[in-house]
Amino acid sequence: MTIPVDPLAPPGSPARASIGAMPLRIRPLMLPGIALLVILLIGLVSSLYTLVVKRGEIPAGQATWSDLVGGETTVALSHFLQQANPLADPLVTVDRVTSWLAVGDLGARVRRGCGDWLFLSDELALNPDRAANAARHLRMVEEVAAYLKSRQIGLVVAPVPDKSRIQATDLCGIDRPAAIGGRLADFAALLGQAGVGVVDLTRPMGATSADRYYRTDTHWNEFGAKIAAVAVADALRQVGLAPTQKAEFHVSSEPPRERVGDLIRLAGLDHVPYPLRPRGDEEAATVIEQSAAANVGLLDETPAPQLAVIGTSFSRRANFVPFLSLALAAPVDNGAEDGGGVANAAIAYFAKPEFLKSPPRAIVWEIPERMIEEPVSDSDAHWADTLGKEQPVK
């Protein structure tokens, strides 16, 4: 395809001659726009096809005038097309792959640092009410500590530093706001002033330049998890809360394999092979298995662990709890939960019959730094306020 050198020149002039024509070149920066246009056209055609072929399945209950004005009809139709359009998922995947290959874009929640280092944008966000949110989290931990103390159960809080804090040298131009620089130390200091035991994980994790977090995941890798586990074990010993139980463990390693991190999944690229996505982390995962207890028969009841961990996915990744068991040479109950906020695992764990019947001697509460300044739900705050208090009979 060619275009005139000067399309505004008078008719018949040399500038309008075909001899001066020049080719229209497609530059790399145009590829995302071209791909988006093609995706939109295919999406439009497939959506129209879906509406025609599956018109009998369209939610007619949202077709009133009030629903149309209020937006309910649009939402219902959009949801219907997402579920019924056979090309919905492939089109999204093609869009994400094109954006990554053309300009290195990974979506709104994933930022790219040096090389293949990926970071969660939530860590870098400034919450509007961050001071009030941190105060509510502090209050929640204080109330939980008071409840556990009333049951003669010790508590040690382990705030997990952000990946963007520990691996700051790998940010490469990603701005980490100075305003959040002190949030971890401030939270730990306030907990200490309230009489709650706190483990400093930033210092030991910052004492080495080796990778402590996965490149393509929000969580610490096995090296970082082991550093954290040793620090927690030392803190428990210092305050006299280390388990008196003893256990032996068998340690082995799995063959190296690629580990596709949650940041790749968050970018919508986990269903495509490399090199259509960032390369995952290479890992030879450690397998830590507790040996059978000596002098315990098959019908004997194994005593509950004297130490339990509650928290988030950090306690369920990279063998953190098994490494803690190794550091203490004792069994540890893992009550952490994936997803949710600070209190989810605590709420579920404290409601278990096993906890009410045979509570541990101590609890480690792992809390990610970025969650300190995130909003606290009213239900979580109410749970902490009423924890251990008898409810009035209705």
Coordinates of C-alpha atoms in Angstrom, one line a residue:
M1 CA 0.0 0.0 0.0
T2 CA 1.3 3.5 -0.9
I3 CA 0.2 7.1 0.1
P4 CA 1.1 10.4 -1.7
V5 CA 4.0 12.4 -0.4
D6 CA 1.8 15.5 -0.2
P7 CA -1.9 14.7 -0.4
L8 CA -2.8 18.4 0.1
A9 CA -0.9 19.6 -3.1
P10 CA -3.0 21.0 -6.0
P11 CA -4.3 18.4 -8.5
G12 CA -1.8 17.7 -11.3
S13 CA 1.2 18.9 -9.3
P14 CA 4.4 16.7 -9.1
A15 CA 3.8 16.2 -5.4
R16 CA 0.6 14.3 -6.3
A17 CA 2.3 12.1 -8.8
S18 CA 2.7 8.4 -8.1
I19 CA 6.4 8.7 -8.6
G20 CA 6.6 10.4 -5.1
A21 CA 4.6 7.8 -3.4
M22 CA 6.0 6.2 -0.2
P23 CA 5.1 3.0 1.5
L24 CA 3.1 2.9 4.7
R25 CA 5.3 1.1 7.2
I26 CA 4.0 -0.8 10.2
R27 CA 6.2 0.0 13.2
P28 CA 6.5 -2.3 16.3
L29 CA 4.7 0.3 18.5
M30 CA 1.7 0.0 16.3
L31 CA 1.3 -3.7 16.9
P32 CA -0.6 -3.5 20.2
G33 CA -3.1 -1.1 18.6
I34 CA -3.5 -3.3 15.5
A35 CA -3.9 -6.4 17.7
L36 CA -6.5 -4.6 19.9
L37 CA -8.5 -3.6 16.8
V38 CA -8.5 -7.1 15.4
I39 CA -9.5 -8.5 18.9
L40 CA -12.3 -5.9 19.1
L41 CA -13.6 -6.9 15.6
I42 CA -13.5 -10.6 16.4
G43 CA -15.1 -10.0 19.8
L44 CA -17.9 -7.9 18.2
V45 CA -18.6 -10.6 15.5
S46 CA -18.5 -13.4 18.1
S47 CA -20.7 -11.5 20.5
L48 CA -23.3 -10.8 17.8
Y49 CA -23.2 -14.4 16.8
T50 CA -23.7 -15.4 20.4
L51 CA -26.7 -13.1 20.8
V52 CA -28.3 -14.5 17.7
V53 CA -27.6 -18.2 18.3
K54 CA -28.3 -18.1 22.0
R55 CA -31.0 -15.4 22.1
G56 CA -33.3 -17.7 24.0
E57 CA -30.8 -17.8 27.0
I58 CA -30.5 -14.0 27.3
P59 CA -31.7 -12.9 30.8
A60 CA -35.1 -11.3 30.0
G61 CA -35.7 -10.3 33.6
Q62 CA -33.2 -7.4 33.3
A63 CA -35.0 -5.8 30.3
T64 CA -37.2 -3.3 32.1
W65 CA -36.8 0.4 31.6
S66 CA -35.7 1.0 35.2
D67 CA -33.1 -1.7 34.9
L68 CA -31.8 -0.3 31.6
V69 CA -31.4 3.2 33.1
G70 CA -29.8 1.8 36.3
G71 CA -27.3 -0.3 34.4
E72 CA -28.5 -3.7 35.5
T73 CA -29.4 -4.7 32.0
T74 CA -25.9 -3.9 30.7
V75 CA -24.3 -5.8 33.6
A76 CA -26.5 -8.8 33.0
L77 CA -25.8 -8.8 29.2
S78 CA -22.1 -8.4 29.8
H79 CA -22.1 -11.3 32.2
F80 CA -24.1 -13.4 29.8
L81 CA -21.6 -12.7 26.9
Q82 CA -18.7 -13.5 29.2
Q83 CA -20.2 -16.9 30.0
A84 CA -21.7 -17.7 26.6
N85 CA -19.2 -16.3 24.1
P86 CA -17.0 -19.3 23.1
L87 CA -14.1 -16.9 22.2
A88 CA -14.2 -14.8 25.4
D89 CA -11.2 -16.5 27.1
P90 CA -9.1 -17.0 24.0
L91 CA -9.5 -13.3 23.1
V92 CA -8.5 -12.2 26.5
T93 CA -5.4 -14.5 26.4
V94 CA -4.4 -13.2 22.9
D95 CA -4.8 -9.6 24.2
R96 CA -2.5 -10.3 27.2
V97 CA 0.1 -12.2 25.2
T98 CA 0.2 -9.4 22.6
S99 CA 0.6 -6.7 25.2
W100 CA 3.4 -8.6 26.9
L101 CA 5.3 -9.4 23.7
A102 CA 4.9 -5.9 22.2
V103 CA 5.5 -3.6 25.1
G104 CA 6.1 -5.7 28.2
D105 CA 2.7 -4.8 29.7
L106 CA 1.4 -7.2 32.4
G107 CA -1.8 -5.5 33.4
A108 CA -2.7 -3.1 36.1
R109 CA -1.6 -5.2 39.1
V110 CA 1.8 -6.4 38.0
R111 CA 4.8 -4.2 37.5
R112 CA 8.0 -5.3 35.8
G113 CA 11.4 -4.4 37.3
C114 CA 14.8 -5.6 36.2
G115 CA 14.8 -8.4 33.7
D116 CA 12.1 -10.9 34.7
W117 CA 11.5 -9.5 38.2
L118 CA 7.8 -8.9 38.7
F119 CA 6.2 -7.0 41.6
L120 CA 2.7 -6.6 42.9
S121 CA 1.4 -3.1 42.5
D122 CA -0.7 -3.5 45.7
E123 CA 2.6 -3.2 47.6
L124 CA 3.2 0.2 46.2
A125 CA -0.3 1.7 46.6
L126 CA -1.0 4.5 49.1
N127 CA -4.4 3.7 50.8
P128 CA -6.4 6.8 51.5
D129 CA -7.0 5.9 55.1
R130 CA -3.8 4.0 55.7
A131 CA -3.1 5.5 59.1
A132 CA -6.6 4.6 60.4
N133 CA -6.4 1.2 58.8
A134 CA -3.0 0.5 60.5
A135 CA -4.5 1.6 63.8
R136 CA -7.5 -0.8 63.4
H137 CA -5.1 -3.7 62.6
L138 CA -3.1 -2.8 65.7
R139 CA -6.2 -2.8 67.8
M140 CA -7.2 -6.2 66.4
V141 CA -3.8 -7.8 67.2
E142 CA -4.0 -6.3 70.8
E143 CA -7.4 -7.8 71.3
V144 CA -6.3 -11.2 70.0
A145 CA -3.2 -11.1 72.2
A146 CA -5.4 -10.3 75.3
Y147 CA -7.7 -13.2 74.4
L148 CA -4.8 -15.6 74.1
K149 CA -3.2 -14.4 77.3
S150 CA -6.5 -15.1 79.1
R151 CA -6.0 -18.7 78.0
Q152 CA -2.3 -18.9 78.9
I153 CA -1.3 -18.9 75.2
G154 CA 1.6 -16.9 74.0
L155 CA 1.6 -14.8 70.8
V156 CA 4.4 -13.7 68.6
V157 CA 3.7 -11.6 65.5
A158 CA 5.8 -12.0 62.4
P159 CA 5.3 -9.1 59.9
V160 CA 6.5 -10.1 56.5
P161 CA 8.4 -7.3 54.6
D162 CA 7.2 -6.5 51.1
K163 CA 9.0 -8.1 48.2
S164 CA 9.6 -4.5 46.9
R165 CA 11.4 -3.7 50.2
I166 CA 13.7 -6.7 50.3
Q167 CA 14.4 -6.9 46.6
A168 CA 14.6 -3.1 46.1
T169 CA 17.6 -3.3 43.9
D170 CA 15.5 -5.3 41.4
L171 CA 12.9 -2.6 41.0
C172 CA 14.8 -0.8 38.2
G173 CA 12.7 2.4 38.0
I174 CA 9.6 1.2 39.7
D175 CA 8.7 3.9 42.3
R176 CA 8.2 2.7 45.8
P177 CA 6.6 5.7 47.7
A178 CA 8.8 7.1 50.5
A179 CA 5.6 7.4 52.6
I180 CA 5.5 3.7 53.1
G181 CA 9.1 3.4 54.0
G182 CA 8.5 3.3 57.7
R183 CA 5.2 1.4 57.9
L184 CA 6.7 -1.9 58.9
A185 CA 9.0 -0.5 61.6
D186 CA 6.2 1.7 62.9
F187 CA 3.7 -1.2 63.2
A188 CA 6.3 -3.3 64.9
A189 CA 7.2 -0.6 67.4
L190 CA 3.6 0.0 68.3
L191 CA 3.1 -3.7 68.9
G192 CA 6.1 -3.8 71.1
Q193 CA 4.8 -0.8 73.1
A194 CA 1.5 -2.7 73.6
G195 CA 3.4 -5.7 75.0
V196 CA 3.0 -8.0 71.9
G197 CA 6.0 -10.0 70.9
V198 CA 7.3 -9.1 67.4
V199 CA 9.9 -10.8 65.2
D200 CA 12.1 -8.6 63.0
L201 CA 12.4 -10.3 59.7
T202 CA 13.7 -7.3 57.7
R203 CA 17.2 -7.4 59.3
P204 CA 18.1 -11.0 58.7
M205 CA 16.5 -11.0 55.2
G206 CA 18.4 -7.8 54.4
A207 CA 21.7 -9.2 55.5
T208 CA 22.3 -11.1 52.2
S209 CA 22.2 -10.1 48.6
A210 CA 20.9 -13.5 47.4
D211 CA 17.4 -13.8 46.1
R212 CA 14.9 -14.0 48.9
Y213 CA 11.7 -13.9 46.9
Y214 CA 10.6 -15.6 43.7
R215 CA 11.1 -13.4 40.6
T216 CA 7.6 -14.1 39.3
D217 CA 5.7 -14.5 42.6
T218 CA 4.7 -12.2 45.5
H219 CA 6.0 -14.7 48.1
W220 CA 9.4 -15.4 49.5
N221 CA 11.4 -18.3 48.0
E222 CA 12.8 -21.2 50.0
F223 CA 15.9 -19.3 50.9
G224 CA 13.9 -16.3 52.2
A225 CA 11.4 -18.6 54.0
K226 CA 14.3 -20.4 55.8
I227 CA 15.8 -17.2 56.9
A228 CA 12.4 -16.1 58.3
A229 CA 11.8 -19.5 60.0
V230 CA 15.2 -19.4 61.8
A231 CA 14.4 -15.8 63.0
V232 CA 11.0 -16.8 64.3
A233 CA 12.5 -19.9 66.1
D234 CA 15.2 -17.7 67.7
A235 CA 12.5 -15.2 68.9
L236 CA 10.4 -18.0 70.4
R237 CA 13.4 -19.3 72.3
Q238 CA 14.2 -15.8 73.6
V239 CA 10.7 -15.3 75.1
G240 CA 10.5 -18.9 76.4
L241 CA 7.7 -20.0 74.0
A242 CA 9.7 -22.6 72.0
P243 CA 8.0 -26.1 72.1
T244 CA 9.2 -28.7 74.5
Q245 CA 8.1 -31.4 72.1
K246 CA 10.7 -33.0 69.9
A247 CA 10.5 -34.5 66.4
E248 CA 12.8 -35.8 63.7
F249 CA 12.5 -35.0 60.1
H250 CA 13.6 -36.4 56.8
V251 CA 14.7 -33.9 54.2
S252 CA 15.1 -34.5 50.5
S253 CA 14.9 -32.5 47.2
E254 CA 12.7 -32.8 44.1
P255 CA 14.2 -32.5 40.6
P256 CA 14.4 -28.9 39.4
R257 CA 11.4 -27.6 37.5
E258 CA 9.9 -24.3 36.4
R259 CA 7.6 -22.7 38.9
V260 CA 5.1 -20.3 37.4
G261 CA 4.5 -17.6 40.0
D262 CA 1.2 -16.0 41.0
L263 CA 2.2 -12.7 39.3
I264 CA 2.2 -14.5 36.0
R265 CA -1.2 -15.9 36.8
L266 CA -2.4 -12.5 37.8
A267 CA -1.2 -11.1 34.5
G268 CA -3.4 -13.8 32.7
L269 CA -0.5 -15.5 31.1
D270 CA -0.3 -18.8 33.1
H271 CA -2.1 -20.8 30.4
V272 CA 0.4 -20.0 27.7
P273 CA 3.9 -21.5 27.2
Y274 CA 7.2 -19.7 27.4
P275 CA 8.3 -17.5 25.6
L276 CA 4.7 -16.2 25.2
R277 CA 5.0 -15.2 28.9
P278 CA 7.8 -14.4 31.4
R279 CA 9.9 -17.4 32.3
G280 CA 9.0 -18.8 35.7
D281 CA 11.4 -19.5 38.6
E282 CA 13.6 -22.6 38.4
E283 CA 13.3 -24.5 41.7
A284 CA 14.3 -27.8 43.2
A285 CA 11.7 -27.9 45.9
T286 CA 12.6 -29.2 49.4
V287 CA 10.6 -32.1 50.8
I288 CA 10.4 -32.1 54.6
E289 CA 8.7 -35.0 56.2
Q290 CA 8.2 -35.7 59.9
S291 CA 9.5 -39.1 61.0
A292 CA 7.2 -41.4 63.0
A293 CA 7.2 -40.6 66.7
A294 CA 9.3 -43.0 68.7
N295 CA 7.5 -45.2 71.4
V296 CA 4.1 -44.3 70.0
G297 CA 1.9 -47.2 69.1
L298 CA -0.5 -47.4 66.2
L299 CA -3.5 -46.9 68.5
D300 CA -1.9 -44.2 70.7
E301 CA -3.2 -40.6 70.3
T302 CA -0.5 -38.3 69.0
P303 CA -0.5 -35.1 71.1
A304 CA -1.3 -31.8 69.4
P305 CA 1.6 -29.6 68.5
Q306 CA 2.5 -27.0 71.1
L307 CA 3.0 -24.3 68.4
A308 CA 0.7 -23.2 65.7
V309 CA 1.1 -20.7 62.8
I310 CA -1.8 -18.6 61.6
G311 CA -1.5 -16.2 58.7
T312 CA -1.7 -15.9 55.0
S313 CA -0.3 -17.7 51.9
F314 CA 3.2 -16.8 53.0
S315 CA 2.9 -19.5 55.6
R316 CA 1.8 -22.0 53.0
R317 CA 4.5 -21.2 50.4
A318 CA 8.2 -22.2 50.1
N319 CA 8.1 -24.6 53.1
F320 CA 8.0 -21.8 55.7
V321 CA 6.2 -23.9 58.4
P322 CA 8.3 -27.1 57.7
F323 CA 11.5 -25.0 57.9
L324 CA 10.2 -23.6 61.2
S325 CA 9.7 -27.2 62.4
L326 CA 13.2 -28.0 61.4
A327 CA 14.6 -25.0 63.2
L328 CA 12.8 -25.9 66.4
A329 CA 13.1 -29.7 66.0
A330 CA 9.4 -29.8 66.9
P331 CA 6.0 -30.3 65.2
V332 CA 4.2 -27.1 64.2
D333 CA 0.5 -26.9 63.3
N334 CA -0.2 -24.8 60.1
G335 CA -3.4 -22.9 60.4
A336 CA -2.7 -20.4 57.7
E337 CA -5.1 -19.8 54.8
D338 CA -4.7 -18.7 51.2
G339 CA -6.4 -15.5 50.2
G340 CA -8.4 -13.1 52.4
G341 CA -7.0 -10.6 54.9
V342 CA -5.1 -10.5 58.1
A343 CA -7.8 -12.1 60.3
N344 CA -9.2 -14.9 58.1
A345 CA -7.0 -17.6 59.4
A346 CA -7.3 -16.5 63.0
I347 CA -11.1 -16.5 62.8
A348 CA -11.2 -20.0 61.3
Y349 CA -8.5 -21.4 63.7
F350 CA -10.0 -20.1 66.9
A351 CA -13.3 -21.7 66.0
K352 CA -11.9 -25.2 65.5
P353 CA -12.9 -27.7 68.2
E354 CA -9.3 -28.9 68.3
F355 CA -8.2 -25.4 69.4
L356 CA -10.9 -25.1 72.0
K357 CA -10.1 -28.6 73.3
S358 CA -6.3 -28.8 73.1
P359 CA -4.9 -25.3 72.5
P360 CA -1.3 -24.8 71.6
R361 CA 1.2 -23.3 74.0
A362 CA 2.1 -20.5 71.6
I363 CA 0.9 -19.0 68.3
V364 CA 2.9 -17.3 65.5
W365 CA 0.8 -14.8 63.6
E366 CA 2.3 -14.0 60.2
I367 CA 1.1 -10.7 58.7
P368 CA 2.2 -9.4 55.3
E369 CA 3.4 -5.8 55.4
R370 CA 1.2 -4.5 52.6
M371 CA -1.9 -5.6 54.5
I372 CA -1.1 -3.4 57.5
E373 CA -2.6 -0.3 55.8
E374 CA -5.4 -2.1 53.9
P375 CA -9.0 -1.6 55.1
V376 CA -10.3 -3.7 57.9
S377 CA -13.8 -5.0 57.4
D378 CA -16.4 -4.3 60.0
S379 CA -17.0 -8.0 60.5
D380 CA -13.3 -8.6 61.3
A381 CA -13.2 -5.7 63.7
H382 CA -16.4 -6.9 65.4
W383 CA -15.0 -10.4 65.7
A384 CA -11.9 -9.1 67.5
D385 CA -14.0 -6.9 69.7
T386 CA -16.1 -9.8 70.9
L387 CA -13.4 -12.4 70.9
G388 CA -13.7 -14.4 74.1
K389 CA -16.7 -12.5 75.4
E390 CA -19.9 -14.3 76.0
Q391 CA -22.7 -13.2 73.6
P392 CA -26.1 -12.2 75.1
V393 CA -28.8 -14.9 74.9
K394 CA -31.5 -13.8 72.4

